[in-house]
Amino acid sequence: MVESLSLNLPQATRPAGAAVHPSTTPCFCKIAIKNFPSQTALLPLSSASGDSPPDSAASSAGFHLDPTSLRRLSGKPVIMCLSVFAGRMGNTCGVNSGKLLGRVRIAISIDGAENKPKTFQNGWVNLGKDEDKTSARLHLLVRSEPDPRFVFQFGGEPECSPVVFQIQGNIRQPVFSCKFSADRNSRTRSLPSDFSFNSTKGKWMRTFSGEREKPGRERKGWMIMVYDLSGSAVAAASMITPFVPSPGTDRVSRSNPGAWLILRPHGFSVSSWKPWGRLEAWRERGPIDGLGYKFELVADTGLATGIPIAEATMSVKKGGQFCIDRKTVRDFSPNSRSNIKGNFVMASSVEGEGKVSKPIVQVGVQHVTCMADAALFVALAAAIDLSMDACRHFTQKLRRELCHDEHDSSFL
């Protein structure tokens, strides 16, 4: 993790003019480790002198080293390079817009980092090659923390009702089973029979009644149930808002997305459910065809309010990672009402459109108090994977498992 970033500039090098950021954040930093995607962060300016801590600082980047990376880098020096620029972030005609002020290289030894926290750098470093105190200085804290995770993998595509395995090294142990259903003829199929809220007029509770497109131009009623090894239902993902094309198009738009509820059992009745989160998905326009999504935690006050957790776009062609990665996530654990701190919550792999998908789901250990908690993340992973199919152009045919009636042309 790279934290406490701040920049101290000599007066002569302070950038000015309309083409740069405001004076509080006129610079930025590119952070790179070989074989990892680079990251960029704005640098607040500090007027601190000597070894005094910065009067303004920002946390910026984190790099996750999985077990394979840890083994590959063990016993070797890892070099982190921080390149500091003055001026606007981005590039013009392929050339960086900012002016390079200097670079800092930090040597990191990861040996033992998987077992205990380690600090590699904490304080000011000069950007110049000499020790001239008039040169620009960068303040940073570089440290590592063990980040244990549960790893699960679907044994098949979610719509094929697969078994879900927990992966521990070379051991694959079945822990959940899934059952997918697609009953598009039932208006109430997408919610359990006793699921109800007083806030049915809230922005999240859209009814299936009333046609927004001509008949058949919708994908609805999809649901995936997650069961533990005893056969008890422990989580579900239910399509609460149909995926329909915008008028005059074959595309699910951001202005009219489809939506899922991620549900958990509530009380002692096996038929009683409570919403945990809501996932919206749509087909993003732009130079790169993308699947857009937004995930919110459902507040206890009802469906009309939520806590935004993740929003991003991934490539429809290449797929990507659905990630929840926050410094501080309030009340994220399904059964905890306290603050939970950590960089990582979950990640799930999503294959590109038309490719075989067996999602791999990683969940931070601190966010799982029981296997039912893990099941919610598995259901969420299934929902984002199925959204890749739900957001396919309506000129394309879906696979048979996604259709209640394989001869129904409404899914073409």
PDB file of C-alpha atoms in Angstrom, residues 2 10 34 46 58 80 85 110-111 114 179 194 244 248 257 300 312 324 359 370 395:
ATOM      1  CA  VAL A   2       1.201   3.518  -0.851  1.00  0.00           C
ATOM      2  CA  PRO A  10      10.495  24.840  -4.250  1.00  0.00           C
ATOM      3  CA  LYS A  34       6.994  -4.475 -12.892  1.00  0.00           C
ATOM      4  CA  SER A  46       2.613  20.539   1.577  1.00  0.00           C
ATOM      5  CA  ALA A  58      -3.560  11.479   0.373  1.00  0.00           C
ATOM      6  CA  MET A  80       8.512   0.343  -6.895  1.00  0.00           C
ATOM      7  CA  PHE A  85       4.661  15.154 -12.747  1.00  0.00           C
ATOM      8  CA  ILE A 110       8.382  -9.177   0.509  1.00  0.00           C
ATOM      9  CA  ASP A 111       9.912 -12.057   2.476  1.00  0.00           C
ATOM     10  CA  GLU A 114       2.479 -12.714   4.174  1.00  0.00           C
ATOM     11  CA  LYS A 179     -29.994 -23.661  -8.813  1.00  0.00           C
ATOM     12  CA  ASP A 194     -43.468 -13.177   1.175  1.00  0.00           C
ATOM     13  CA  VAL A 244     -35.182  -4.347 -21.701  1.00  0.00           C
ATOM     14  CA  GLY A 248     -35.841   2.113 -30.827  1.00  0.00           C
ATOM     15  CA  PRO A 257     -30.841  -0.558 -16.427  1.00  0.00           C
ATOM     16  CA  ASP A 300     -32.478  -1.239   6.807  1.00  0.00           C
ATOM     17  CA  ALA A 312     -17.385   0.682 -12.932  1.00  0.00           C
ATOM     18  CA  ILE A 324     -15.339  -4.104  -4.212  1.00  0.00           C
ATOM     19  CA  PRO A 359     -16.326 -17.339 -11.997  1.00  0.00           C
ATOM     20  CA  CYS A 370     -19.867 -17.613   8.638  1.00  0.00           C
ATOM     21  CA  THR A 395     -30.562  -9.149 -31.893  1.00  0.00           C
TER      22      THR A 395
END
